[in-house]
Amino acid sequence: MEPIRIDKVNLHIIDVTLKAPFTTSFGTMKSREVCIVEVIDQSGLSGWGESVTANEPDYNEETTYTAVHMLQKFLIPAILKKEISHPNEVFDMFHFVRRNHMAKAAIETAIWDVFAKKNEKPLHEILGGTKGKIEVGKSIGIQPTPAHLVDKVEQYIYEGFKKIKVKIAPGSDLPYIRAVREKFPDVPLMADANSAYTLRDIEHLKKLDEYNLIMIEQPLAHDDIIDHAKLQRNLKTPICLDESVYSYETAKKAIELGSGQVVNIKIGRVGGLREALRIHDLCQENNIPVWCGGMLETGVGRAHNIQITTLPNFTIPGDTAPSQHYWDEDIIDPEVTMNNGVIDIPKGFGIGYEVDRNKLNKKLVHSLSF
Ligand code: OSB
Ligand code: MG
């Protein structure tokens, strides 16, 4: 395959407003400032990546402006004008920077895109994807009342979503899950706590076992794998790890400890596609199913999520809902659409969707070029 050299990088910092606020146990998000990374190779082709950070450091320690800082000060200089024979190399080129995984992934994913385009292949082919279609689930933020939640779930089941994920927190958990289960006894249902509980809540969390959830995501601390193992020994419901699996090494240790039975893979959280692929393979070898989480991405991040979900161990529907569920207008063309809970994988080169520069520029806050 043809090597690439990144001759130019543009950071497009945009401000996008969600159609509806999204509430989790750590806060409510109404809009996101997003850093869209454009890398331009030796032949003038553009590759695109998204920093999946938010404005607040509440999911993990990063924000969009910490990512911009890390990109301009360290990450862009580390790859600019260097020959890259395969995007697998980029993660190691960033080895001298600790963590800052979302900043790393923003540019690493852009390099995968331009590499695939240069080699005239869809990104999923380069990644080793095997599926032509993927199934999609819907992640629902905390609602004012259980009745509001039941209405939403009804709507999303009607639209065809293959999995329903409900955000929970202390005070907004059992009555919500119970209400959904009573009305929809068979829907594939899960809960995501975003680190809102501790081991002191073990008896309370055990009550969730009644509701036949396919999993409970990240009930305990964002950086914990030990307490999760203790909790899993006391729960029938499988635990899925999100926040605390931020690398291949943490995935390996979590599997060894029995901290969970499912892994949510987010490309940004783990530092890019290469690390995400390694975690995918590790989980597959250990019979741990994975699914692709979301960070309320614009079309650019969403396109990468769709591409990686074509890998064989992504056996559970992901949080990659269509563009229209998040934005009045996305920045890609075509927007991501879904047919009865299924997204057809685009056949175009790279991420398979074009960035619409007019739409991008309408949302632009500022841009930087290197
Ligand atoms: O924990 O999966 C999460 C959104 C923001 C931060 C964390 C999470 C989420 C979601 C939304 O669940 C998934 C999506 O629709 O993008
Ligand atoms: Mg989560």
Short mmCIF file of C-alpha atoms and ligand atoms in Angstrom, two decimals:
data_model
loop_
_atom_site.label_atom_id
_atom_site.label_comp_id
_atom_site.label_asym_id
_atom_site.label_seq_id
_atom_site.Cartn_x
_atom_site.Cartn_y
_atom_site.Cartn_z
CA MET A 1 0.00 0.00 0.00
CA GLU A 2 1.06 3.55 -0.71
CA PRO A 3 2.63 5.46 2.17
CA ILE A 4 1.44 8.94 3.00
CA ARG A 5 2.98 12.16 4.23
CA ILE A 6 0.85 14.81 5.92
CA ASP A 7 1.89 18.18 4.50
CA LYS A 8 -0.82 20.29 6.11
CA VAL A 9 -3.29 20.12 8.98
CA ASN A 10 -6.37 22.30 9.48
CA LEU A 11 -8.26 22.41 12.76
CA HIS A 12 -11.86 23.52 12.24
CA ILE A 13 -13.38 24.38 15.61
CA ILE A 14 -17.13 24.41 15.31
CA ASP A 15 -20.04 24.90 17.69
CA VAL A 16 -22.98 22.57 17.26
CA THR A 17 -26.27 22.59 19.17
CA LEU A 18 -28.04 19.34 19.92
CA LYS A 19 -31.68 19.06 18.88
CA ALA A 20 -32.48 18.22 22.49
CA PRO A 21 -30.35 18.42 25.65
CA PHE A 22 -28.82 15.08 26.68
CA THR A 23 -28.71 14.30 30.41
CA THR A 24 -26.42 11.75 32.01
CA SER A 25 -25.49 11.12 35.64
CA PHE A 26 -22.70 13.70 35.29
CA GLY A 27 -24.58 16.54 33.66
CA THR A 28 -26.62 17.90 30.77
CA MET A 29 -25.15 18.65 27.38
CA LYS A 30 -26.90 21.18 25.14
CA SER A 31 -24.18 21.87 22.62
CA ARG A 32 -20.65 20.83 21.83
CA GLU A 33 -17.65 22.70 20.63
CA VAL A 34 -15.98 20.22 18.35
CA CYS A 35 -12.55 20.18 16.81
CA ILE A 36 -12.72 18.69 13.34
CA VAL A 37 -9.24 17.70 12.14
CA GLU A 38 -8.42 17.82 8.44
CA VAL A 39 -5.11 16.31 7.35
CA ILE A 40 -3.91 16.93 3.80
CA ASP A 41 -1.47 14.47 2.24
CA GLN A 42 1.28 14.86 -0.36
CA SER A 43 -1.22 14.56 -3.21
CA GLY A 44 -3.72 17.09 -1.82
CA LEU A 45 -6.24 14.54 -0.51
CA SER A 46 -8.05 15.43 2.72
CA GLY A 47 -8.67 13.02 5.60
CA TRP A 48 -11.05 13.82 8.45
CA GLY A 49 -11.24 13.10 12.15
CA GLU A 50 -13.24 14.45 15.10
CA SER A 51 -12.23 15.17 18.65
CA VAL A 52 -15.10 13.53 20.53
CA THR A 53 -14.47 15.74 23.53
CA ALA A 54 -17.16 17.96 25.01
CA ASN A 55 -16.93 21.42 26.58
CA GLU A 56 -16.69 20.00 30.10
CA PRO A 57 -14.19 17.44 31.46
CA ASP A 58 -16.91 15.30 33.03
CA TYR A 59 -16.87 12.06 31.03
CA ASN A 60 -13.10 11.94 31.22
CA GLU A 61 -10.38 14.54 31.81
CA GLU A 62 -10.30 15.98 28.30
CA THR A 63 -12.18 18.90 26.77
CA THR A 64 -12.22 20.24 23.24
CA TYR A 65 -9.74 22.97 24.12
CA THR A 66 -7.32 20.61 25.88
CA ALA A 67 -7.45 18.57 22.68
CA VAL A 68 -6.75 21.64 20.53
CA HIS A 69 -3.81 22.47 22.78
CA MET A 70 -2.35 18.96 22.63
CA LEU A 71 -2.81 18.86 18.88
CA GLN A 72 -1.09 22.14 18.16
CA LYS A 73 1.68 21.84 20.69
CA PHE A 74 2.60 18.14 20.47
CA LEU A 75 0.61 15.88 18.19
CA ILE A 76 0.64 17.78 14.91
CA PRO A 77 4.41 18.47 15.09
CA ALA A 78 4.98 14.75 15.73
CA ILE A 79 3.46 13.67 12.41
CA LEU A 80 3.81 16.67 10.09
CA LYS A 81 5.95 15.97 7.00
CA LYS A 82 6.90 12.50 8.26
CA GLU A 83 6.57 9.50 5.99
CA ILE A 84 3.87 7.18 7.33
CA SER A 85 3.81 3.77 5.67
CA HIS A 86 0.70 2.66 7.53
CA PRO A 87 -1.65 4.47 9.98
CA ASN A 88 -0.90 1.68 12.48
CA GLU A 89 2.31 3.59 13.20
CA VAL A 90 0.67 6.79 14.39
CA PHE A 91 -0.33 5.60 17.86
CA ASP A 92 3.33 4.82 18.61
CA MET A 93 4.47 8.15 17.17
CA PHE A 94 2.39 9.68 19.99
CA HIS A 95 3.93 7.46 22.65
CA PHE A 96 5.80 10.41 24.17
CA VAL A 97 2.46 12.01 25.15
CA ARG A 98 0.69 10.42 28.11
CA ARG A 99 -3.07 9.84 27.68
CA ASN A 100 -4.97 12.66 25.94
CA HIS A 101 -6.57 9.85 23.98
CA MET A 102 -9.35 11.88 22.39
CA ALA A 103 -6.87 14.43 21.07
CA LYS A 104 -4.72 11.61 19.64
CA ALA A 105 -7.69 9.84 18.10
CA ALA A 106 -8.91 13.04 16.42
CA ILE A 107 -5.83 13.18 14.22
CA GLU A 108 -5.06 9.45 14.07
CA THR A 109 -8.51 8.73 12.62
CA ALA A 110 -8.03 11.51 10.05
CA ILE A 111 -4.79 9.83 8.97
CA TRP A 112 -6.59 6.48 8.55
CA ASP A 113 -9.15 8.24 6.36
CA VAL A 114 -6.59 9.86 4.09
CA PHE A 115 -4.57 6.63 3.90
CA ALA A 116 -7.66 4.71 2.78
CA LYS A 117 -8.47 7.43 0.22
CA LYS A 118 -4.90 7.46 -1.09
CA ASN A 119 -5.13 3.69 -1.53
CA GLU A 120 -8.63 3.95 -3.04
CA LYS A 121 -10.34 1.75 -0.49
CA PRO A 122 -13.22 2.14 1.94
CA LEU A 123 -11.85 2.47 5.46
CA HIS A 124 -13.68 -0.66 6.66
CA GLU A 125 -11.73 -2.72 4.14
CA ILE A 126 -8.42 -1.46 5.55
CA LEU A 127 -9.65 -2.11 9.09
CA GLY A 128 -10.65 -5.69 8.27
CA GLY A 129 -14.42 -5.16 8.49
CA THR A 130 -16.65 -7.97 7.29
CA LYS A 131 -20.18 -6.55 7.42
CA GLY A 132 -22.11 -4.63 4.77
CA LYS A 133 -24.78 -3.49 7.23
CA ILE A 134 -24.76 -2.73 10.94
CA GLU A 135 -27.49 -2.71 13.56
CA VAL A 136 -28.14 0.40 15.59
CA GLY A 137 -29.37 1.10 19.11
CA LYS A 138 -30.56 4.30 20.74
CA SER A 139 -29.08 5.88 23.86
CA ILE A 140 -31.68 7.88 25.78
CA GLY A 141 -30.72 10.56 28.31
CA ILE A 142 -32.32 10.82 31.76
CA GLN A 143 -35.95 11.97 31.37
CA PRO A 144 -38.05 14.09 33.76
CA THR A 145 -40.31 11.14 34.63
CA PRO A 146 -40.60 7.41 33.86
CA ALA A 147 -43.65 8.20 31.70
CA HIS A 148 -41.56 10.52 29.50
CA LEU A 149 -39.02 7.73 29.12
CA VAL A 150 -41.66 5.17 28.15
CA ASP A 151 -42.93 7.53 25.42
CA LYS A 152 -39.43 7.90 24.01
CA VAL A 153 -38.78 4.18 24.09
CA GLU A 154 -42.04 3.56 22.26
CA GLN A 155 -41.06 6.01 19.54
CA TYR A 156 -37.59 4.49 19.11
CA ILE A 157 -38.89 0.93 18.98
CA TYR A 158 -41.32 2.12 16.30
CA GLU A 159 -38.39 3.62 14.34
CA GLY A 160 -36.73 0.20 14.41
CA PHE A 161 -33.83 0.61 16.82
CA LYS A 162 -32.41 -2.78 17.76
CA LYS A 163 -31.37 -1.92 21.31
CA ILE A 164 -32.55 0.63 23.86
CA LYS A 165 -30.06 2.13 26.31
CA VAL A 166 -31.37 4.15 29.22
CA LYS A 167 -29.18 6.48 31.24
CA ILE A 168 -29.57 6.00 34.98
CA ALA A 169 -28.35 7.69 38.16
CA PRO A 170 -29.21 7.36 41.86
CA GLY A 171 -32.78 8.65 42.17
CA SER A 172 -33.51 8.02 38.47
CA ASP A 173 -33.09 4.31 38.13
CA LEU A 174 -35.45 1.53 39.29
CA PRO A 175 -38.80 3.23 38.56
CA TYR A 176 -37.57 4.17 35.08
CA ILE A 177 -36.33 0.69 34.21
CA ARG A 178 -39.43 -0.91 35.74
CA ALA A 179 -41.75 1.32 33.70
CA VAL A 180 -39.99 0.46 30.44
CA ARG A 181 -39.94 -3.27 31.21
CA GLU A 182 -43.60 -3.37 32.14
CA LYS A 183 -44.60 -1.86 28.83
CA PHE A 184 -41.95 -3.60 26.68
CA PRO A 185 -41.15 -6.99 28.24
CA ASP A 186 -38.99 -8.19 25.35
CA VAL A 187 -37.11 -5.16 24.04
CA PRO A 188 -33.31 -5.53 24.23
CA LEU A 189 -32.75 -3.08 27.08
CA MET A 190 -29.70 -1.88 28.97
CA ALA A 191 -28.79 0.84 31.45
CA ASP A 192 -25.75 3.18 31.53
CA ALA A 193 -24.81 4.74 34.89
CA ASN A 194 -21.69 6.67 33.83
CA SER A 195 -19.89 5.91 37.11
CA ALA A 196 -22.71 7.12 39.39
CA TYR A 197 -22.60 4.34 42.01
CA THR A 198 -20.17 2.81 44.48
CA LEU A 199 -19.90 -0.63 46.07
CA ARG A 200 -22.06 0.67 48.92
CA ASP A 201 -24.94 0.52 46.42
CA ILE A 202 -24.52 -3.20 45.82
CA GLU A 203 -27.89 -4.24 47.29
CA HIS A 204 -29.61 -1.50 45.33
CA LEU A 205 -27.91 -2.48 42.06
CA LYS A 206 -28.87 -6.14 42.60
CA LYS A 207 -32.51 -5.08 42.24
CA LEU A 208 -31.78 -4.40 38.56
CA ASP A 209 -31.31 -8.15 38.06
CA GLU A 210 -35.10 -8.52 37.97
CA TYR A 211 -35.44 -6.61 34.73
CA ASN A 212 -33.56 -8.88 32.36
CA LEU A 213 -31.21 -6.15 31.16
CA ILE A 214 -28.73 -7.19 28.49
CA MET A 215 -26.09 -5.32 30.49
CA ILE A 216 -25.39 -2.46 32.88
CA GLU A 217 -22.73 -0.06 31.63
CA GLN A 218 -20.08 1.49 33.89
CA PRO A 219 -21.93 1.43 37.22
CA LEU A 220 -18.84 2.27 39.30
CA ALA A 221 -15.96 4.74 39.22
CA HIS A 222 -14.60 5.97 35.89
CA ASP A 223 -11.15 4.55 36.62
CA ASP A 224 -12.11 1.36 38.45
CA ILE A 225 -11.76 -2.27 37.43
CA ILE A 226 -11.38 -3.87 40.89
CA ASP A 227 -14.74 -2.91 42.43
CA HIS A 228 -16.46 -3.74 39.14
CA ALA A 229 -15.10 -7.30 39.49
CA LYS A 230 -16.55 -7.53 43.00
CA LEU A 231 -19.87 -6.17 41.81
CA GLN A 232 -19.97 -8.55 38.84
CA ARG A 233 -19.60 -11.51 41.21
CA ASN A 234 -22.77 -10.31 42.95
CA LEU A 235 -24.84 -9.45 39.89
CA LYS A 236 -26.56 -11.66 37.33
CA THR A 237 -26.74 -8.77 34.87
CA PRO A 238 -23.56 -8.58 32.77
CA ILE A 239 -21.44 -5.48 33.41
CA CYS A 240 -20.22 -3.55 30.36
CA LEU A 241 -17.19 -1.31 30.77
CA ASP A 242 -16.95 2.08 29.11
CA GLU A 243 -14.94 4.82 30.91
CA SER A 244 -12.48 2.53 32.70
CA VAL A 245 -11.31 0.65 29.59
CA TYR A 246 -9.22 3.44 28.11
CA SER A 247 -6.45 1.27 26.62
CA TYR A 248 -5.54 -2.24 25.50
CA GLU A 249 -3.75 -2.76 28.82
CA THR A 250 -6.79 -1.81 30.92
CA ALA A 251 -8.96 -4.04 28.73
CA LYS A 252 -6.58 -6.95 29.33
CA LYS A 253 -6.55 -6.42 33.09
CA ALA A 254 -10.30 -5.98 33.27
CA ILE A 255 -10.81 -9.26 31.42
CA GLU A 256 -8.33 -11.03 33.72
CA LEU A 257 -10.07 -9.70 36.82
CA GLY A 258 -13.57 -10.42 35.53
CA SER A 259 -14.59 -6.77 35.85
CA GLY A 260 -17.24 -7.18 33.18
CA GLN A 261 -18.53 -9.37 30.38
CA VAL A 262 -18.97 -6.80 27.60
CA VAL A 263 -16.86 -3.87 26.37
CA ASN A 264 -18.11 -0.62 24.86
CA ILE A 265 -15.42 0.46 22.39
CA LYS A 266 -15.10 4.18 21.75
CA ILE A 267 -12.35 5.12 19.33
CA GLY A 268 -11.71 8.44 21.09
CA ARG A 269 -11.54 7.03 24.61
CA VAL A 270 -8.77 4.59 23.67
CA GLY A 271 -6.61 6.89 21.53
CA GLY A 272 -7.59 5.92 18.02
CA LEU A 273 -8.45 3.16 15.59
CA ARG A 274 -5.32 1.11 16.09
CA GLU A 275 -5.90 0.73 19.81
CA ALA A 276 -9.62 0.13 19.21
CA LEU A 277 -8.74 -2.70 16.80
CA ARG A 278 -6.37 -4.27 19.32
CA ILE A 279 -9.08 -4.17 22.00
CA HIS A 280 -11.57 -5.64 19.53
CA ASP A 281 -9.25 -8.57 18.80
CA LEU A 282 -8.38 -9.12 22.46
CA CYS A 283 -12.06 -9.23 23.40
CA GLN A 284 -12.80 -11.59 20.54
CA GLU A 285 -10.07 -14.00 21.72
CA ASN A 286 -11.63 -13.90 25.19
CA ASN A 287 -15.26 -14.34 24.07
CA ILE A 288 -16.15 -10.84 25.21
CA PRO A 289 -18.62 -9.24 22.79
CA VAL A 290 -18.12 -5.55 21.99
CA TRP A 291 -20.25 -2.73 20.64
CA CYS A 292 -19.49 0.78 19.48
CA GLY A 293 -20.41 3.57 21.88
CA GLY A 294 -21.01 7.18 20.97
CA MET A 295 -20.08 10.64 22.24
CA LEU A 296 -22.85 12.57 20.46
CA GLU A 297 -20.57 12.90 17.46
CA THR A 298 -21.07 14.95 14.35
CA GLY A 299 -21.01 13.08 11.06
CA VAL A 300 -17.23 12.82 11.00
CA GLY A 301 -16.88 10.89 14.24
CA ARG A 302 -20.06 8.99 13.46
CA ALA A 303 -18.63 7.87 10.10
CA HIS A 304 -15.57 6.41 11.84
CA ASN A 305 -17.83 4.63 14.34
CA ILE A 306 -19.82 3.12 11.49
CA GLN A 307 -16.66 1.94 9.73
CA ILE A 308 -15.23 0.15 12.78
CA THR A 309 -18.57 -1.48 13.64
CA THR A 310 -18.15 -3.66 10.51
CA LEU A 311 -15.61 -5.78 12.42
CA PRO A 312 -16.88 -9.23 13.36
CA ASN A 313 -16.83 -9.00 17.18
CA PHE A 314 -19.14 -5.95 17.14
CA THR A 315 -22.06 -8.27 17.74
CA ILE A 316 -24.27 -5.94 19.81
CA PRO A 317 -25.98 -2.88 18.25
CA GLY A 318 -24.01 0.34 18.85
CA ASP A 319 -25.00 3.89 19.87
CA THR A 320 -24.56 5.16 16.29
CA ALA A 321 -28.01 6.62 15.66
CA PRO A 322 -28.70 8.61 12.46
CA SER A 323 -27.59 12.26 12.14
CA GLN A 324 -31.15 13.54 12.43
CA HIS A 325 -31.38 12.26 15.98
CA TYR A 326 -28.73 14.73 17.07
CA TRP A 327 -28.55 17.67 14.65
CA ASP A 328 -30.88 19.78 12.56
CA GLU A 329 -28.13 19.69 9.98
CA ASP A 330 -25.04 17.48 10.06
CA ILE A 331 -21.72 18.45 8.45
CA ILE A 332 -21.49 15.43 6.17
CA ASP A 333 -23.09 14.54 2.88
CA PRO A 334 -25.04 12.34 2.77
CA GLU A 335 -26.12 12.40 6.41
CA VAL A 336 -26.17 9.10 8.28
CA THR A 337 -29.56 7.48 7.78
CA MET A 338 -31.03 4.26 9.07
CA ASN A 339 -33.59 1.88 7.69
CA ASN A 340 -35.53 -0.01 10.34
CA GLY A 341 -32.54 -0.03 12.71
CA VAL A 342 -29.96 -0.86 10.06
CA ILE A 343 -27.28 1.35 8.50
CA ASP A 344 -25.89 0.33 5.12
CA ILE A 345 -22.12 0.72 5.09
CA PRO A 346 -21.16 3.34 2.47
CA LYS A 347 -19.02 2.07 -0.39
CA GLY A 348 -16.99 5.26 -0.94
CA PHE A 349 -13.27 5.50 -0.17
CA GLY A 350 -12.13 6.42 3.35
CA ILE A 351 -14.91 7.19 5.82
CA GLY A 352 -17.46 6.99 3.00
CA TYR A 353 -19.18 10.33 3.66
CA GLU A 354 -18.07 13.73 2.33
CA VAL A 355 -17.57 16.69 4.64
CA ASP A 356 -19.78 19.55 3.43
CA ARG A 357 -17.54 22.61 3.74
CA ASN A 358 -20.46 25.05 3.56
CA LYS A 359 -22.19 23.40 6.46
CA LEU A 360 -18.90 23.19 8.36
CA ASN A 361 -18.17 26.87 7.81
CA LYS A 362 -21.63 27.92 8.97
CA LYS A 363 -20.79 26.47 12.39
CA LEU A 364 -17.18 27.63 12.49
CA VAL A 365 -15.87 29.36 15.63
CA HIS A 366 -12.28 29.54 14.46
CA SER A 367 -9.72 27.63 12.47
CA LEU A 368 -6.00 27.01 12.70
CA SER A 369 -3.60 25.77 10.02
CA PHE A 370 -0.25 24.06 10.35
O1 OSB B 1 -21.44 7.00 28.31
O2 OSB B 1 -21.94 6.30 26.39
C1 OSB B 1 -21.79 7.24 27.17
C2 OSB B 1 -22.86 10.52 25.52
C3 OSB B 1 -21.92 11.39 26.06
C4 OSB B 1 -21.02 10.90 26.96
C5 OSB B 1 -21.01 9.56 27.32
C6 OSB B 1 -21.92 8.68 26.77
C7 OSB B 1 -22.88 9.18 25.88
C8 OSB B 1 -23.94 8.37 25.28
C9 OSB B 1 -24.51 8.87 23.99
O3 OSB B 1 -24.43 7.39 25.80
C10 OSB B 1 -24.33 7.94 22.87
C11 OSB B 1 -24.62 8.63 21.56
O4 OSB B 1 -25.77 8.61 21.14
O5 OSB B 1 -23.68 9.19 20.95
MG MG B 2 -21.27 4.94 28.59
#
